[in-house]
């Protein structure tokens, strides 16, 4: 199984470099309680990744040498956040192992074109839990860019033949339109990949250099079309992730191919 912990959940997205320690610890506890051990965890950037990436325009590729400093700063910030997540998982007795995406992926115009998955597979073979994250990455055409946690999730779900994907978000799931802008937005409980264009996924309220919900849906539609169901739920509501991991019924969105609309 591939699990994404949204940057929107594990950080305070509006405040640069502010982790949500309580959320990180609670989610680590829920993962431990679920009993699931064949797992890859990917987390987003939230306020550790997006503001720095934006300031140095890392996602737009190389333009001037000063950006290299930003590349380093963005990666270091993500390492800090990764350290908090990994330490929380270790504190729950889980065999979490940090795995920096910068060192195992190359992209071409933002899409993973080369991957060195040997370390990840070796960790899984030893029953460890690799913990990756949205990161800076060297790009064959752009020089460098941002590799989103969502893109890593989609790539790994397909490359590893995952049984399913769970995404923990700061909202209950996929709505017909942004629930943080429109309080009357309605949760979509079952969604088919061919129907994602009907979802209105406006720009995120906080800075999101990786395209927010719209890009997330495109990435996950690819996964669902390949036969891997994707479940979106709130990582802010205590107990939701635990239930989602156990496959129990919980408020959220199931994105799956071939179900009736
Ligand atoms: N139709 C929609 N349904 C649900 N959320 C939506 C929709 N349109 C926009 N959003 C916004 O998408 C946000 C979640 O995506 P966002 O990229 O901010 O989180 P994330 O991927 O968890 O964070 P990160 O990119 O740091 O990992 C929600 O906070 C919500 O405001
Ligand atoms: Mg995002």
PDB file of C-alpha atoms and ligand atoms in Angstrom:
ATOM      1  CA  UNK A   1       0.000   0.000   0.000  1.00  0.00           C
ATOM      2  CA  UNK A   2       1.103   3.558  -0.695  1.00  0.00           C
ATOM      3  CA  UNK A   3       0.057   6.237   1.785  1.00  0.00           C
ATOM      4  CA  UNK A   4       0.378   9.969   1.284  1.00  0.00           C
ATOM      5  CA  UNK A   5       0.314  12.292   4.247  1.00  0.00           C
ATOM      6  CA  UNK A   6      -0.685  15.646   2.798  1.00  0.00           C
ATOM      7  CA  UNK A   7       1.527  18.599   3.517  1.00  0.00           C
ATOM      8  CA  UNK A   8      -1.771  20.316   4.239  1.00  0.00           C
ATOM      9  CA  UNK A   9      -2.233  17.989   7.232  1.00  0.00           C
ATOM     10  CA  UNK A  10       1.238  17.653   8.731  1.00  0.00           C
ATOM     11  CA  UNK A  11       2.064  21.364   8.541  1.00  0.00           C
ATOM     12  CA  UNK A  12       0.236  24.605   9.117  1.00  0.00           C
ATOM     13  CA  UNK A  13       0.075  25.447   5.436  1.00  0.00           C
ATOM     14  CA  UNK A  14      -0.382  29.200   5.875  1.00  0.00           C
ATOM     15  CA  UNK A  15       2.704  29.656   8.094  1.00  0.00           C
ATOM     16  CA  UNK A  16       6.143  29.045   6.594  1.00  0.00           C
ATOM     17  CA  UNK A  17       8.124  26.227   8.247  1.00  0.00           C
ATOM     18  CA  UNK A  18       5.464  25.471  10.836  1.00  0.00           C
ATOM     19  CA  UNK A  19       4.938  21.726  11.422  1.00  0.00           C
ATOM     20  CA  UNK A  20       1.791  20.375  13.048  1.00  0.00           C
ATOM     21  CA  UNK A  21       3.525  18.129  15.565  1.00  0.00           C
ATOM     22  CA  UNK A  22       0.304  16.919  17.163  1.00  0.00           C
ATOM     23  CA  UNK A  23      -1.105  15.844  13.794  1.00  0.00           C
ATOM     24  CA  UNK A  24       2.155  14.109  12.852  1.00  0.00           C
ATOM     25  CA  UNK A  25       2.211  12.145  16.122  1.00  0.00           C
ATOM     26  CA  UNK A  26      -1.463  11.197  15.896  1.00  0.00           C
ATOM     27  CA  UNK A  27      -1.157  10.021  12.289  1.00  0.00           C
ATOM     28  CA  UNK A  28       1.924   7.966  13.210  1.00  0.00           C
ATOM     29  CA  UNK A  29      -0.134   6.359  15.979  1.00  0.00           C
ATOM     30  CA  UNK A  30      -2.986   5.595  13.580  1.00  0.00           C
ATOM     31  CA  UNK A  31      -0.575   3.988  11.102  1.00  0.00           C
ATOM     32  CA  UNK A  32       0.909   1.867  13.889  1.00  0.00           C
ATOM     33  CA  UNK A  33      -2.553   0.812  15.161  1.00  0.00           C
ATOM     34  CA  UNK A  34      -3.691  -0.184  11.671  1.00  0.00           C
ATOM     35  CA  UNK A  35      -1.338  -3.159  11.743  1.00  0.00           C
ATOM     36  CA  UNK A  36      -0.399  -2.550   8.104  1.00  0.00           C
ATOM     37  CA  UNK A  37       3.304  -3.136   7.633  1.00  0.00           C
ATOM     38  CA  UNK A  38       3.740  -3.497   3.866  1.00  0.00           C
ATOM     39  CA  UNK A  39       3.702   0.193   3.313  1.00  0.00           C
ATOM     40  CA  UNK A  40       5.391   3.074   1.555  1.00  0.00           C
ATOM     41  CA  UNK A  41       4.781   6.490   3.105  1.00  0.00           C
ATOM     42  CA  UNK A  42       5.097   9.685   1.059  1.00  0.00           C
ATOM     43  CA  UNK A  43       4.492  13.080   2.597  1.00  0.00           C
ATOM     44  CA  UNK A  44       3.888  16.471   1.054  1.00  0.00           C
ATOM     45  CA  UNK A  45       5.663  19.751   1.589  1.00  0.00           C
ATOM     46  CA  UNK A  46       3.012  22.013   3.048  1.00  0.00           C
ATOM     47  CA  UNK A  47       4.595  25.100   4.528  1.00  0.00           C
ATOM     48  CA  UNK A  48       8.088  23.530   4.426  1.00  0.00           C
ATOM     49  CA  UNK A  49       8.166  22.993   0.686  1.00  0.00           C
ATOM     50  CA  UNK A  50       5.911  25.326  -1.209  1.00  0.00           C
ATOM     51  CA  UNK A  51       6.938  28.805   0.042  1.00  0.00           C
ATOM     52  CA  UNK A  52      10.682  28.226  -0.493  1.00  0.00           C
ATOM     53  CA  UNK A  53      10.129  26.576  -3.862  1.00  0.00           C
ATOM     54  CA  UNK A  54       7.974  29.534  -4.840  1.00  0.00           C
ATOM     55  CA  UNK A  55      10.462  32.156  -3.609  1.00  0.00           C
ATOM     56  CA  UNK A  56      13.258  30.687  -5.739  1.00  0.00           C
ATOM     57  CA  UNK A  57      10.946  29.593  -8.583  1.00  0.00           C
ATOM     58  CA  UNK A  58      12.402  26.096  -8.361  1.00  0.00           C
ATOM     59  CA  UNK A  59       9.351  24.601 -10.075  1.00  0.00           C
ATOM     60  CA  UNK A  60      10.006  26.763 -13.140  1.00  0.00           C
ATOM     61  CA  UNK A  61      13.463  25.273 -13.672  1.00  0.00           C
ATOM     62  CA  UNK A  62      16.935  26.773 -13.845  1.00  0.00           C
ATOM     63  CA  UNK A  63      17.174  30.424 -14.841  1.00  0.00           C
ATOM     64  CA  UNK A  64      19.955  31.897 -12.752  1.00  0.00           C
ATOM     65  CA  UNK A  65      22.687  30.601 -10.413  1.00  0.00           C
ATOM     66  CA  UNK A  66      21.149  32.045  -7.239  1.00  0.00           C
ATOM     67  CA  UNK A  67      18.390  29.463  -7.562  1.00  0.00           C
ATOM     68  CA  UNK A  68      20.876  26.741  -6.601  1.00  0.00           C
ATOM     69  CA  UNK A  69      20.819  28.190  -3.131  1.00  0.00           C
ATOM     70  CA  UNK A  70      17.050  27.854  -3.176  1.00  0.00           C
ATOM     71  CA  UNK A  71      17.374  24.281  -4.387  1.00  0.00           C
ATOM     72  CA  UNK A  72      19.516  23.492  -1.355  1.00  0.00           C
ATOM     73  CA  UNK A  73      17.270  25.446   1.031  1.00  0.00           C
ATOM     74  CA  UNK A  74      14.122  23.727  -0.229  1.00  0.00           C
ATOM     75  CA  UNK A  75      15.675  20.283   0.061  1.00  0.00           C
ATOM     76  CA  UNK A  76      16.993  21.014   3.567  1.00  0.00           C
ATOM     77  CA  UNK A  77      13.561  22.219   4.698  1.00  0.00           C
ATOM     78  CA  UNK A  78      11.974  19.043   3.359  1.00  0.00           C
ATOM     79  CA  UNK A  79      14.595  16.972   5.144  1.00  0.00           C
ATOM     80  CA  UNK A  80      13.621  18.722   8.386  1.00  0.00           C
ATOM     81  CA  UNK A  81       9.970  17.846   7.875  1.00  0.00           C
ATOM     82  CA  UNK A  82      10.890  14.288   6.873  1.00  0.00           C
ATOM     83  CA  UNK A  83      12.904  13.974  10.069  1.00  0.00           C
ATOM     84  CA  UNK A  84       9.821  14.883  12.125  1.00  0.00           C
ATOM     85  CA  UNK A  85       7.670  12.336  10.301  1.00  0.00           C
ATOM     86  CA  UNK A  86      10.248   9.549  10.506  1.00  0.00           C
ATOM     87  CA  UNK A  87      10.926  10.231  14.194  1.00  0.00           C
ATOM     88  CA  UNK A  88       7.199  10.095  14.945  1.00  0.00           C
ATOM     89  CA  UNK A  89       6.888   6.743  13.158  1.00  0.00           C
ATOM     90  CA  UNK A  90       9.961   5.390  14.971  1.00  0.00           C
ATOM     91  CA  UNK A  91       8.476   6.532  18.286  1.00  0.00           C
ATOM     92  CA  UNK A  92       5.486   4.282  17.516  1.00  0.00           C
ATOM     93  CA  UNK A  93       7.832   1.353  16.985  1.00  0.00           C
ATOM     94  CA  UNK A  94       7.510   1.339  13.198  1.00  0.00           C
ATOM     95  CA  UNK A  95      10.607   0.513  11.086  1.00  0.00           C
ATOM     96  CA  UNK A  96      10.533   3.800   9.163  1.00  0.00           C
ATOM     97  CA  UNK A  97      13.514   4.638   6.934  1.00  0.00           C
ATOM     98  CA  UNK A  98      13.972   8.074   5.319  1.00  0.00           C
ATOM     99  CA  UNK A  99      14.519   7.993   1.551  1.00  0.00           C
ATOM    100  CA  UNK A 100      15.346  11.318  -0.177  1.00  0.00           C
ATOM    101  CA  UNK A 101      13.670  11.492  -3.630  1.00  0.00           C
ATOM    102  CA  UNK A 102      16.311  13.994  -4.807  1.00  0.00           C
ATOM    103  CA  UNK A 103      18.783  11.093  -4.853  1.00  0.00           C
ATOM    104  CA  UNK A 104      16.654   8.459  -6.571  1.00  0.00           C
ATOM    105  CA  UNK A 105      14.583  10.238  -9.214  1.00  0.00           C
ATOM    106  CA  UNK A 106      15.290  12.295 -12.362  1.00  0.00           C
ATOM    107  CA  UNK A 107      12.445  14.033 -14.163  1.00  0.00           C
ATOM    108  CA  UNK A 108      11.896  15.256 -17.704  1.00  0.00           C
ATOM    109  CA  UNK A 109       9.729  18.393 -17.724  1.00  0.00           C
ATOM    110  CA  UNK A 110       8.475  17.406 -14.282  1.00  0.00           C
ATOM    111  CA  UNK A 111       7.607  13.780 -15.029  1.00  0.00           C
ATOM    112  CA  UNK A 112       9.774  11.032 -13.557  1.00  0.00           C
ATOM    113  CA  UNK A 113      11.944   9.734 -16.386  1.00  0.00           C
ATOM    114  CA  UNK A 114      14.487   7.744 -14.411  1.00  0.00           C
ATOM    115  CA  UNK A 115      14.250   6.109 -11.009  1.00  0.00           C
ATOM    116  CA  UNK A 116      16.719   4.229  -8.869  1.00  0.00           C
ATOM    117  CA  UNK A 117      14.362   2.067  -6.858  1.00  0.00           C
ATOM    118  CA  UNK A 118      16.937  -0.435  -5.600  1.00  0.00           C
ATOM    119  CA  UNK A 119      17.239   1.171  -2.136  1.00  0.00           C
ATOM    120  CA  UNK A 120      13.458   1.392  -1.779  1.00  0.00           C
ATOM    121  CA  UNK A 121      12.963  -2.235  -2.775  1.00  0.00           C
ATOM    122  CA  UNK A 122      15.760  -3.328  -0.444  1.00  0.00           C
ATOM    123  CA  UNK A 123      14.104  -1.498   2.463  1.00  0.00           C
ATOM    124  CA  UNK A 124      10.752  -3.152   1.642  1.00  0.00           C
ATOM    125  CA  UNK A 125      12.423  -6.572   1.394  1.00  0.00           C
ATOM    126  CA  UNK A 126      13.618  -6.126   4.983  1.00  0.00           C
ATOM    127  CA  UNK A 127      10.068  -5.149   6.036  1.00  0.00           C
ATOM    128  CA  UNK A 128      11.086  -1.540   6.529  1.00  0.00           C
ATOM    129  CA  UNK A 129       8.787   1.373   5.719  1.00  0.00           C
ATOM    130  CA  UNK A 130      10.403   3.826   3.270  1.00  0.00           C
ATOM    131  CA  UNK A 131       9.378   7.419   3.920  1.00  0.00           C
ATOM    132  CA  UNK A 132       9.676   9.693   0.868  1.00  0.00           C
ATOM    133  CA  UNK A 133       8.446  13.231   0.270  1.00  0.00           C
ATOM    134  CA  UNK A 134       7.854  15.915  -2.300  1.00  0.00           C
ATOM    135  CA  UNK A 135      11.335  17.209  -3.076  1.00  0.00           C
ATOM    136  CA  UNK A 136      13.547  19.154  -5.435  1.00  0.00           C
ATOM    137  CA  UNK A 137      14.814  17.012  -8.281  1.00  0.00           C
ATOM    138  CA  UNK A 138      17.220  17.363 -11.204  1.00  0.00           C
ATOM    139  CA  UNK A 139      15.364  17.551 -14.514  1.00  0.00           C
ATOM    140  CA  UNK A 140      16.680  16.487 -17.937  1.00  0.00           C
ATOM    141  CA  UNK A 141      15.299  19.580 -19.656  1.00  0.00           C
ATOM    142  CA  UNK A 142      14.629  22.165 -16.951  1.00  0.00           C
ATOM    143  CA  UNK A 143      17.841  21.685 -14.996  1.00  0.00           C
ATOM    144  CA  UNK A 144      15.828  21.111 -11.865  1.00  0.00           C
ATOM    145  CA  UNK A 145      12.239  21.310 -10.737  1.00  0.00           C
ATOM    146  CA  UNK A 146       9.873  20.233  -7.965  1.00  0.00           C
ATOM    147  CA  UNK A 147       8.774  16.622  -7.795  1.00  0.00           C
ATOM    148  CA  UNK A 148       5.444  16.496  -5.964  1.00  0.00           C
ATOM    149  CA  UNK A 149       4.606  13.882  -3.370  1.00  0.00           C
ATOM    150  CA  UNK A 150       1.495  13.136  -5.443  1.00  0.00           C
ATOM    151  CA  UNK A 151       3.586  12.319  -8.525  1.00  0.00           C
ATOM    152  CA  UNK A 152       5.826  10.042  -6.449  1.00  0.00           C
ATOM    153  CA  UNK A 153       2.744   8.287  -5.041  1.00  0.00           C
ATOM    154  CA  UNK A 154       1.352   7.682  -8.545  1.00  0.00           C
ATOM    155  CA  UNK A 155       4.699   6.518  -9.876  1.00  0.00           C
ATOM    156  CA  UNK A 156       5.368   4.125  -7.000  1.00  0.00           C
ATOM    157  CA  UNK A 157       1.812   2.758  -6.899  1.00  0.00           C
ATOM    158  CA  UNK A 158       2.237   1.682 -10.533  1.00  0.00           C
ATOM    159  CA  UNK A 159       5.905   0.666 -10.360  1.00  0.00           C
ATOM    160  CA  UNK A 160       5.406  -1.461  -7.255  1.00  0.00           C
ATOM    161  CA  UNK A 161       1.971  -2.805  -8.189  1.00  0.00           C
ATOM    162  CA  UNK A 162       0.356  -1.416  -5.037  1.00  0.00           C
ATOM    163  CA  UNK A 163      -2.961  -2.896  -3.933  1.00  0.00           C
ATOM    164  CA  UNK A 164      -4.339   0.523  -3.079  1.00  0.00           C
ATOM    165  CA  UNK A 165      -3.473   4.136  -2.323  1.00  0.00           C
ATOM    166  CA  UNK A 166      -4.690   6.221   0.610  1.00  0.00           C
ATOM    167  CA  UNK A 167      -4.353  10.011   0.699  1.00  0.00           C
ATOM    168  CA  UNK A 168      -4.778  11.945   3.948  1.00  0.00           C
ATOM    169  CA  UNK A 169      -5.864  15.527   3.240  1.00  0.00           C
ATOM    170  CA  UNK A 170      -6.934  18.609   5.172  1.00  0.00           C
ATOM    171  CA  UNK A 171     -10.461  18.217   3.736  1.00  0.00           C
ATOM    172  CA  UNK A 172     -12.840  15.228   3.824  1.00  0.00           C
ATOM    173  CA  UNK A 173     -12.137  14.137   0.269  1.00  0.00           C
ATOM    174  CA  UNK A 174     -12.885  15.328  -3.246  1.00  0.00           C
ATOM    175  CA  UNK A 175     -15.794  17.755  -3.435  1.00  0.00           C
ATOM    176  CA  UNK A 176     -17.641  19.070  -6.489  1.00  0.00           C
ATOM    177  CA  UNK A 177     -15.798  22.317  -5.756  1.00  0.00           C
ATOM    178  CA  UNK A 178     -13.258  23.630  -3.245  1.00  0.00           C
ATOM    179  CA  UNK A 179     -14.897  23.163   0.197  1.00  0.00           C
ATOM    180  CA  UNK A 180     -12.641  25.752   1.755  1.00  0.00           C
ATOM    181  CA  UNK A 181     -14.000  28.413  -0.590  1.00  0.00           C
ATOM    182  CA  UNK A 182     -17.561  27.136  -0.900  1.00  0.00           C
ATOM    183  CA  UNK A 183     -19.115  25.867   2.348  1.00  0.00           C
ATOM    184  CA  UNK A 184     -21.983  24.336   0.344  1.00  0.00           C
ATOM    185  CA  UNK A 185     -19.610  22.126  -1.689  1.00  0.00           C
ATOM    186  CA  UNK A 186     -20.663  18.472  -1.762  1.00  0.00           C
ATOM    187  CA  UNK A 187     -18.432  15.499  -1.044  1.00  0.00           C
ATOM    188  CA  UNK A 188     -18.159  13.034  -3.920  1.00  0.00           C
ATOM    189  CA  UNK A 189     -18.113   9.581  -2.329  1.00  0.00           C
ATOM    190  CA  UNK A 190     -17.476   7.592  -5.483  1.00  0.00           C
ATOM    191  CA  UNK A 191     -15.567   8.999  -8.425  1.00  0.00           C
ATOM    192  CA  UNK A 192     -14.467   7.408 -11.678  1.00  0.00           C
ATOM    193  CA  UNK A 193     -11.230   8.494 -13.367  1.00  0.00           C
ATOM    194  CA  UNK A 194     -13.130   9.533 -16.502  1.00  0.00           C
ATOM    195  CA  UNK A 195     -15.249  11.924 -14.425  1.00  0.00           C
ATOM    196  CA  UNK A 196     -12.518  13.995 -12.783  1.00  0.00           C
ATOM    197  CA  UNK A 197     -12.935  16.800 -15.319  1.00  0.00           C
ATOM    198  CA  UNK A 198     -16.361  17.512 -13.780  1.00  0.00           C
ATOM    199  CA  UNK A 199     -14.680  18.381 -10.471  1.00  0.00           C
ATOM    200  CA  UNK A 200     -14.002  22.040  -9.993  1.00  0.00           C
ATOM    201  CA  UNK A 201     -10.559  22.126  -8.398  1.00  0.00           C
ATOM    202  CA  UNK A 202      -9.615  25.750  -8.127  1.00  0.00           C
ATOM    203  CA  UNK A 203      -6.226  27.088  -7.125  1.00  0.00           C
ATOM    204  CA  UNK A 204      -5.255  26.304  -3.548  1.00  0.00           C
ATOM    205  CA  UNK A 205      -5.778  28.971  -0.898  1.00  0.00           C
ATOM    206  CA  UNK A 206      -2.233  28.507   0.390  1.00  0.00           C
ATOM    207  CA  UNK A 207       0.774  28.480  -1.940  1.00  0.00           C
ATOM    208  CA  UNK A 208       0.978  25.185  -3.802  1.00  0.00           C
ATOM    209  CA  UNK A 209       3.660  24.994  -6.468  1.00  0.00           C
ATOM    210  CA  UNK A 210       2.562  21.525  -7.543  1.00  0.00           C
ATOM    211  CA  UNK A 211      -0.937  22.320  -8.744  1.00  0.00           C
ATOM    212  CA  UNK A 212      -3.107  21.561  -5.703  1.00  0.00           C
ATOM    213  CA  UNK A 213      -6.191  19.387  -6.082  1.00  0.00           C
ATOM    214  CA  UNK A 214      -6.425  19.631  -9.890  1.00  0.00           C
ATOM    215  CA  UNK A 215      -3.016  18.047 -10.484  1.00  0.00           C
ATOM    216  CA  UNK A 216      -3.573  15.623  -7.622  1.00  0.00           C
ATOM    217  CA  UNK A 217      -6.707  14.325  -9.365  1.00  0.00           C
ATOM    218  CA  UNK A 218      -4.866  13.897 -12.664  1.00  0.00           C
ATOM    219  CA  UNK A 219      -2.108  11.917 -10.976  1.00  0.00           C
ATOM    220  CA  UNK A 220      -4.544   9.725  -9.075  1.00  0.00           C
ATOM    221  CA  UNK A 221      -6.764   9.133 -12.129  1.00  0.00           C
ATOM    222  CA  UNK A 222      -3.749   7.514 -13.776  1.00  0.00           C
ATOM    223  CA  UNK A 223      -3.418   5.200 -10.787  1.00  0.00           C
ATOM    224  CA  UNK A 224      -7.111   4.320 -10.729  1.00  0.00           C
ATOM    225  CA  UNK A 225      -7.169   3.648 -14.487  1.00  0.00           C
ATOM    226  CA  UNK A 226      -4.398   1.105 -13.944  1.00  0.00           C
ATOM    227  CA  UNK A 227      -6.709  -0.723 -11.533  1.00  0.00           C
ATOM    228  CA  UNK A 228      -5.380   0.592  -8.227  1.00  0.00           C
ATOM    229  CA  UNK A 229      -8.161   2.190  -6.135  1.00  0.00           C
ATOM    230  CA  UNK A 230      -7.367   5.523  -4.470  1.00  0.00           C
ATOM    231  CA  UNK A 231      -9.109   6.629  -1.282  1.00  0.00           C
ATOM    232  CA  UNK A 232      -9.074  10.266  -0.149  1.00  0.00           C
ATOM    233  CA  UNK A 233      -9.957  11.092   3.440  1.00  0.00           C
ATOM    234  CA  UNK A 234      -9.318  13.728   6.060  1.00  0.00           C
ATOM    235  CA  UNK A 235      -6.127  13.349   8.041  1.00  0.00           C
ATOM    236  CA  UNK A 236      -7.409  16.081  10.352  1.00  0.00           C
ATOM    237  CA  UNK A 237     -10.283  14.049  11.758  1.00  0.00           C
ATOM    238  CA  UNK A 238      -8.868  11.681  14.392  1.00  0.00           C
ATOM    239  CA  UNK A 239      -9.440   8.032  13.500  1.00  0.00           C
ATOM    240  CA  UNK A 240     -10.160   8.556   9.801  1.00  0.00           C
ATOM    241  CA  UNK A 241      -6.763   7.402   8.593  1.00  0.00           C
ATOM    242  CA  UNK A 242      -6.874   4.360  10.878  1.00  0.00           C
ATOM    243  CA  UNK A 243     -10.237   3.319   9.431  1.00  0.00           C
ATOM    244  CA  UNK A 244      -9.143   4.034   5.866  1.00  0.00           C
ATOM    245  CA  UNK A 245      -6.027   1.912   6.303  1.00  0.00           C
ATOM    246  CA  UNK A 246      -8.061  -0.939   7.752  1.00  0.00           C
ATOM    247  CA  UNK A 247     -10.478  -0.659   4.851  1.00  0.00           C
ATOM    248  CA  UNK A 248     -13.357   0.254   7.174  1.00  0.00           C
ATOM    249  CA  UNK A 249     -16.097   2.609   6.117  1.00  0.00           C
ATOM    250  CA  UNK A 250     -15.215   6.246   6.689  1.00  0.00           C
ATOM    251  CA  UNK A 251     -16.122   9.595   5.171  1.00  0.00           C
ATOM    252  CA  UNK A 252     -14.062  10.171   2.035  1.00  0.00           C
ATOM    253  CA  UNK A 253     -13.825   9.699  -1.720  1.00  0.00           C
ATOM    254  CA  UNK A 254     -13.132   6.432  -3.505  1.00  0.00           C
ATOM    255  CA  UNK A 255     -11.587   6.995  -6.927  1.00  0.00           C
ATOM    256  CA  UNK A 256     -11.874   3.745  -8.803  1.00  0.00           C
ATOM    257  CA  UNK A 257     -12.173   2.579 -12.403  1.00  0.00           C
ATOM    258  CA  UNK A 258     -15.222   0.759 -13.639  1.00  0.00           C
ATOM    259  CA  UNK A 259     -17.716   1.544 -10.892  1.00  0.00           C
ATOM    260  CA  UNK A 260     -21.124   2.998 -11.676  1.00  0.00           C
ATOM    261  CA  UNK A 261     -21.463   6.776 -11.372  1.00  0.00           C
TER     262      UNK A 261
HETATM  263  N1  LIG B   1     -12.849  20.048  -5.511  1.00  0.00           N
HETATM  264  C1  LIG B   1     -12.058  20.042  -4.421  1.00  0.00           C
HETATM  265  N2  LIG B   1     -12.230  19.091  -3.451  1.00  0.00           N
HETATM  266  C2  LIG B   1     -11.433  19.058  -2.368  1.00  0.00           C
HETATM  267  N3  LIG B   1     -10.428  19.962  -2.138  1.00  0.00           N
HETATM  268  C3  LIG B   1     -10.207  20.928  -3.050  1.00  0.00           C
HETATM  269  C4  LIG B   1     -11.006  21.012  -4.233  1.00  0.00           C
HETATM  270  N4  LIG B   1     -10.576  22.070  -4.959  1.00  0.00           N
HETATM  271  C5  LIG B   1      -9.555  22.606  -4.279  1.00  0.00           C
HETATM  272  N5  LIG B   1      -9.321  21.947  -3.131  1.00  0.00           N
HETATM  273  C6  LIG B   1      -8.286  22.299  -2.157  1.00  0.00           C
HETATM  274  O1  LIG B   1      -7.265  21.330  -2.210  1.00  0.00           O
HETATM  275  C7  LIG B   1      -6.595  21.383  -0.955  1.00  0.00           C
HETATM  276  C8  LIG B   1      -5.775  20.129  -0.775  1.00  0.00           C
HETATM  277  O2  LIG B   1      -4.725  20.118  -1.718  1.00  0.00           O
HETATM  278  P1  LIG B   1      -3.286  20.636  -1.314  1.00  0.00           P
HETATM  279  O3  LIG B   1      -2.373  20.437  -2.469  1.00  0.00           O
HETATM  280  O4  LIG B   1      -3.377  21.989  -0.689  1.00  0.00           O
HETATM  281  O5  LIG B   1      -2.925  19.623  -0.113  1.00  0.00           O
HETATM  282  P2  LIG B   1      -1.825  18.517  -0.008  1.00  0.00           P
HETATM  283  O6  LIG B   1      -1.565  17.891  -1.326  1.00  0.00           O
HETATM  284  O7  LIG B   1      -2.248  17.685   1.134  1.00  0.00           O
HETATM  285  O8  LIG B   1      -0.557  19.370   0.423  1.00  0.00           O
HETATM  286  P3  LIG B   1       0.931  19.202  -0.159  1.00  0.00           P
HETATM  287  O9  LIG B   1       0.866  19.586  -1.591  1.00  0.00           O
HETATM  288  O10 LIG B   1       1.740  20.133   0.646  1.00  0.00           O
HETATM  289  O11 LIG B   1       1.219  17.760   0.067  1.00  0.00           O
HETATM  290  C9  LIG B   1      -7.692  21.550   0.063  1.00  0.00           C
HETATM  291  O12 LIG B   1      -7.237  22.303   1.157  1.00  0.00           O
HETATM  292  C10 LIG B   1      -8.798  22.292  -0.713  1.00  0.00           C
HETATM  293  O13 LIG B   1      -8.911  23.630  -0.284  1.00  0.00           O
HETATM  294 MG1  LIG B   2      -0.580  19.442  -2.952  1.00  0.00          MG
END
